Amino acid sequence: METKDNVNNSKTNFFKTKGIIFLIIFLILISSAFVFLILRPKNQSSQEHHSELKTTTDYSIEKVVCYSSAYGINKEETQARWDLNLSQYTDIAIYLNSQPNISTIYIDNISYSNTEGNTYHLINLPIEDFGKTPTNNIDILPTERIDFSTSSPITLRYLNQNFKENCVITDIENPLVFDGNLLKRGKVILSSLKNTVSFTIHLTNTSGQEFSYPLEIPIPLENKETGKTIYSGNYMEENFLTNAYFYILGNYTNR
C-alpha cells in the first residue's frame, strides 16, 4: 500500500526531474543561440549590413562573362611520358551599366568558398589578354585590393596555380594540347576544382560619392544539361544580372 510519504516523495522526484529537463532544454537553446551568433557566415552579416543601405539606379552590373580553361608547365619530357604542373584559370569580365562620371574602381574583401587549398589567386587582367592561355607561371603577391581603369568591362583572372604538381601523362601518342583537355588527360575530377570567388566592387564618382556591390561568382567548369565541359578545351558562360544596383555609401541625391 502506497503511503502519503511515498506519494509526496514521488511528486517531489517528478518535479525535480521535470525541472532538470527544463533546465537542460534552456541551456541547449542558449548554447545554440551563442553558436549561431559566433559562427554565422560573414557574408550573411554583409548581406544584413547591405539590406540597411539604399541603392542607386545610376550604377549597376549588367552581366558577368566567364571563360574557363587550363594550362600546364612541362617540367620533363621523355620518350615515355610528360611531367606537368597543372593550373586552371577562369577569366572574368564584369560589364557595368553606369554613368560616365566614375573616377575610381577597385575590389576588396576577396575570399574563396573552397578553403582546402592555398593555390587560389585573383589578379587584374588586361582586356586584350582575356581568354589567352598563360605561357608560364607568374609570381603573384598576396593582395587585399585590386584597382582598375574606369572603363567597362572590368576584367579579372581567377587562377588556381599549380594545383596538381608532377602530373605524369604517359599516353604520349596523341599531341599535348595546353588547354582544358589537360585536366582530362591528367585525370583531374572537376568537382575537386569547384570554387566560388567573392569580393566587393567599389565605385567612386567624380563628386567623391562612394558606392559598393558584393559579388559572388561560381567558377564555371561544366554544364550538366548541355554536356559541355572544360575537358573539351574551354568552357564559357554569360550570366545577365537583374536589379544588381550598387549600394550608396553616405549621403547621395539621385540625379
XYZ file of C-alpha atoms in Angstrom:
255
model
C 0.000 0.000 0.000
C 1.369 3.406 -1.018
C 1.749 5.739 1.937
C 1.322 9.514 1.993
C 5.081 9.961 2.363
C 5.688 7.797 -0.711
C 3.215 9.877 -2.696
C 4.883 13.139 -1.630
C 8.331 11.729 -2.479
C 7.092 10.655 -5.904
C 5.690 14.123 -6.589
C 8.925 15.741 -5.419
C 11.038 13.483 -7.634
C 8.714 14.160 -10.571
C 9.003 17.932 -10.240
C 12.774 17.677 -9.732
C 13.121 15.586 -12.895
C 10.875 17.957 -14.823
C 12.882 20.938 -13.583
C 16.131 19.332 -14.666
C 14.689 18.632 -18.133
C 13.547 22.248 -18.481
C 16.989 23.447 -17.349
C 18.730 21.234 -19.914
C 16.452 22.474 -22.707
C 17.053 26.082 -21.644
C 20.841 25.574 -21.668
C 20.673 23.937 -25.112
C 18.713 26.896 -26.510
C 21.166 29.404 -25.023
C 24.145 27.439 -26.381
C 22.576 27.173 -29.857
C 21.943 30.915 -29.969
C 25.537 31.599 -28.906
C 26.969 29.259 -31.539
C 24.781 30.843 -34.236
C 25.976 34.358 -33.374
C 29.637 33.327 -33.287
C 29.754 31.014 -36.303
C 27.261 32.546 -38.724
C 28.813 33.227 -42.173
C 30.474 36.561 -42.729
C 28.588 37.073 -45.968
C 25.330 36.822 -44.009
C 26.467 39.709 -41.834
C 27.438 41.548 -45.009
C 24.022 40.913 -46.532
C 22.319 42.175 -43.385
C 24.504 45.283 -43.497
C 23.699 45.956 -47.144
C 19.987 45.382 -46.574
C 20.062 48.535 -44.475
C 21.568 50.596 -47.312
C 19.808 52.268 -50.216
C 20.627 51.554 -53.836
C 21.015 53.782 -56.878
C 19.908 53.140 -60.443
C 22.900 55.134 -61.720
C 25.275 52.211 -61.249
C 24.548 48.512 -61.750
C 26.044 45.301 -63.129
C 24.637 44.214 -66.475
C 26.292 40.811 -66.882
C 29.254 38.636 -65.956
C 31.131 36.624 -68.599
C 33.419 33.773 -67.528
C 35.887 31.863 -69.695
C 37.484 28.774 -68.113
C 40.438 26.760 -69.357
C 43.680 25.242 -68.095
C 47.381 25.023 -68.833
C 50.454 23.149 -67.723
C 54.155 23.766 -67.283
C 56.178 20.935 -68.750
C 58.869 20.018 -66.231
C 60.178 16.961 -68.037
C 59.622 15.388 -71.444
C 60.933 11.963 -72.346
C 60.049 9.390 -74.943
C 57.718 7.698 -72.465
C 55.953 10.491 -70.575
C 55.276 14.156 -69.822
C 55.698 15.559 -66.321
C 53.479 18.631 -65.798
C 52.415 21.138 -63.186
C 48.715 21.774 -63.880
C 46.864 25.063 -63.386
C 43.254 26.072 -64.031
C 42.128 29.624 -64.777
C 38.871 31.493 -65.296
C 38.840 34.928 -66.913
C 36.035 37.141 -65.606
C 34.556 40.179 -67.383
C 32.112 42.321 -65.386
C 30.013 44.679 -67.523
C 28.673 47.783 -65.808
C 25.609 49.865 -66.605
C 26.776 53.235 -65.370
C 27.028 56.947 -65.891
C 30.338 58.126 -67.400
C 31.400 60.053 -64.280
C 33.279 57.257 -62.463
C 36.684 58.279 -61.105
C 37.867 55.071 -59.400
C 37.004 51.351 -59.378
C 38.514 48.729 -57.099
C 37.649 45.467 -55.347
C 38.458 44.165 -51.866
C 37.152 41.598 -49.355
C 38.427 38.820 -51.635
C 37.621 35.298 -50.432
C 37.064 31.761 -51.726
C 34.440 29.196 -50.719
C 36.917 26.326 -51.052
C 39.246 26.703 -48.087
C 41.116 23.429 -48.528
C 43.708 24.755 -50.980
C 46.198 27.616 -50.937
C 46.780 27.893 -54.676
C 43.982 30.392 -55.445
C 44.724 33.877 -56.761
C 42.736 36.762 -58.198
C 44.636 39.213 -60.404
C 43.974 42.177 -62.657
C 43.791 41.124 -66.304
C 44.236 43.426 -69.304
C 41.223 43.114 -71.607
C 43.479 42.145 -74.518
C 44.635 39.051 -72.572
C 41.117 37.786 -71.865
C 40.921 34.123 -72.857
C 44.628 33.844 -73.657
C 46.436 30.890 -72.137
C 49.405 31.815 -69.927
C 52.737 30.635 -71.308
C 54.396 30.163 -67.923
C 53.870 30.567 -64.202
C 53.907 34.065 -62.803
C 54.896 35.170 -59.319
C 51.792 36.537 -57.612
C 51.997 38.624 -54.469
C 49.101 38.419 -51.996
C 46.821 41.428 -52.284
C 43.790 42.731 -50.416
C 42.782 45.239 -53.105
C 42.815 45.360 -56.916
C 42.420 48.657 -58.797
C 41.018 49.015 -62.315
C 40.657 51.596 -65.014
C 37.221 53.217 -65.200
C 36.220 51.565 -68.466
C 33.744 48.687 -68.746
C 34.135 45.753 -68.574
C 36.491 45.289 -65.677
C 38.454 42.078 -66.199
C 39.977 39.664 -63.705
C 41.694 36.301 -63.788
C 40.939 33.653 -61.178
C 43.941 31.359 -61.089
C 44.267 28.005 -59.379
C 48.007 27.799 -59.932
C 49.932 24.523 -59.746
C 47.042 22.766 -58.005
C 48.449 19.430 -59.241
C 52.214 19.138 -59.422
C 54.221 16.337 -61.039
C 51.247 15.141 -63.069
C 52.588 12.338 -65.258
C 50.914 11.742 -68.631
C 52.019 8.574 -70.391
C 49.695 8.451 -73.417
C 52.165 10.457 -75.500
C 50.914 9.069 -78.795
C 48.468 11.980 -79.011
C 49.751 15.577 -79.169
C 49.663 17.523 -75.913
C 47.282 20.494 -76.165
C 47.690 23.094 -73.433
C 44.070 23.878 -72.609
C 41.264 22.330 -70.580
C 41.906 18.963 -72.206
C 44.943 18.668 -69.926
C 42.565 18.192 -66.996
C 41.009 15.162 -68.646
C 44.348 13.638 -69.611
C 45.674 14.386 -66.134
C 42.669 12.561 -64.616
C 41.517 15.644 -62.696
C 37.963 15.354 -61.330
C 36.099 18.608 -61.980
C 34.335 18.542 -58.623
C 37.745 18.877 -56.958
C 38.151 22.282 -58.664
C 34.764 23.598 -57.532
C 35.069 27.062 -56.026
C 33.310 30.409 -55.665
C 35.196 33.695 -55.551
C 33.645 36.568 -53.605
C 34.591 40.235 -53.424
C 33.159 43.721 -53.094
C 33.236 46.169 -56.015
C 33.726 49.812 -55.036
C 32.974 52.812 -57.255
C 33.686 56.486 -56.636
C 32.189 59.160 -58.899
C 33.755 62.487 -59.799
C 31.812 64.123 -56.956
C 33.540 61.893 -54.421
C 30.462 59.787 -53.641
C 31.164 56.106 -52.962
C 29.140 53.025 -53.957
C 29.657 49.293 -53.447
C 28.278 45.928 -54.508
C 29.130 42.459 -53.063
C 29.503 39.858 -55.804
C 29.848 36.083 -55.730
C 30.986 34.249 -58.858
C 30.954 30.430 -59.012
C 33.860 29.176 -61.123
C 32.146 27.548 -64.146
C 33.621 24.282 -65.401
C 30.686 22.417 -66.914
C 27.016 22.446 -67.831
C 25.405 19.140 -66.979
C 22.290 19.938 -69.019
C 24.181 20.546 -72.282
C 27.087 18.198 -71.539
C 29.667 20.903 -72.263
C 32.732 20.869 -70.017
C 36.178 22.380 -69.730
C 37.528 18.958 -70.767
C 36.848 19.882 -74.404
C 39.384 22.717 -74.179
C 37.454 25.590 -72.611
C 34.086 26.431 -71.160
C 32.305 29.807 -71.308
C 29.253 31.221 -69.530
C 27.420 34.543 -69.855
C 25.106 35.485 -66.987
C 22.857 38.552 -67.071
C 22.055 40.128 -63.708
C 18.817 41.865 -62.799
C 18.483 44.552 -60.144
C 22.214 44.397 -59.396
C 22.223 48.039 -58.299
C 25.119 49.464 -56.314
C 24.624 50.415 -52.683
C 25.001 54.047 -51.681
C 27.636 54.783 -49.058
C 26.944 58.081 -47.301
C 24.593 60.861 -48.346
C 23.627 60.947 -52.018
C 20.987 62.652 -54.121
C 19.925 60.569 -57.122
C 20.052 62.918 -60.075
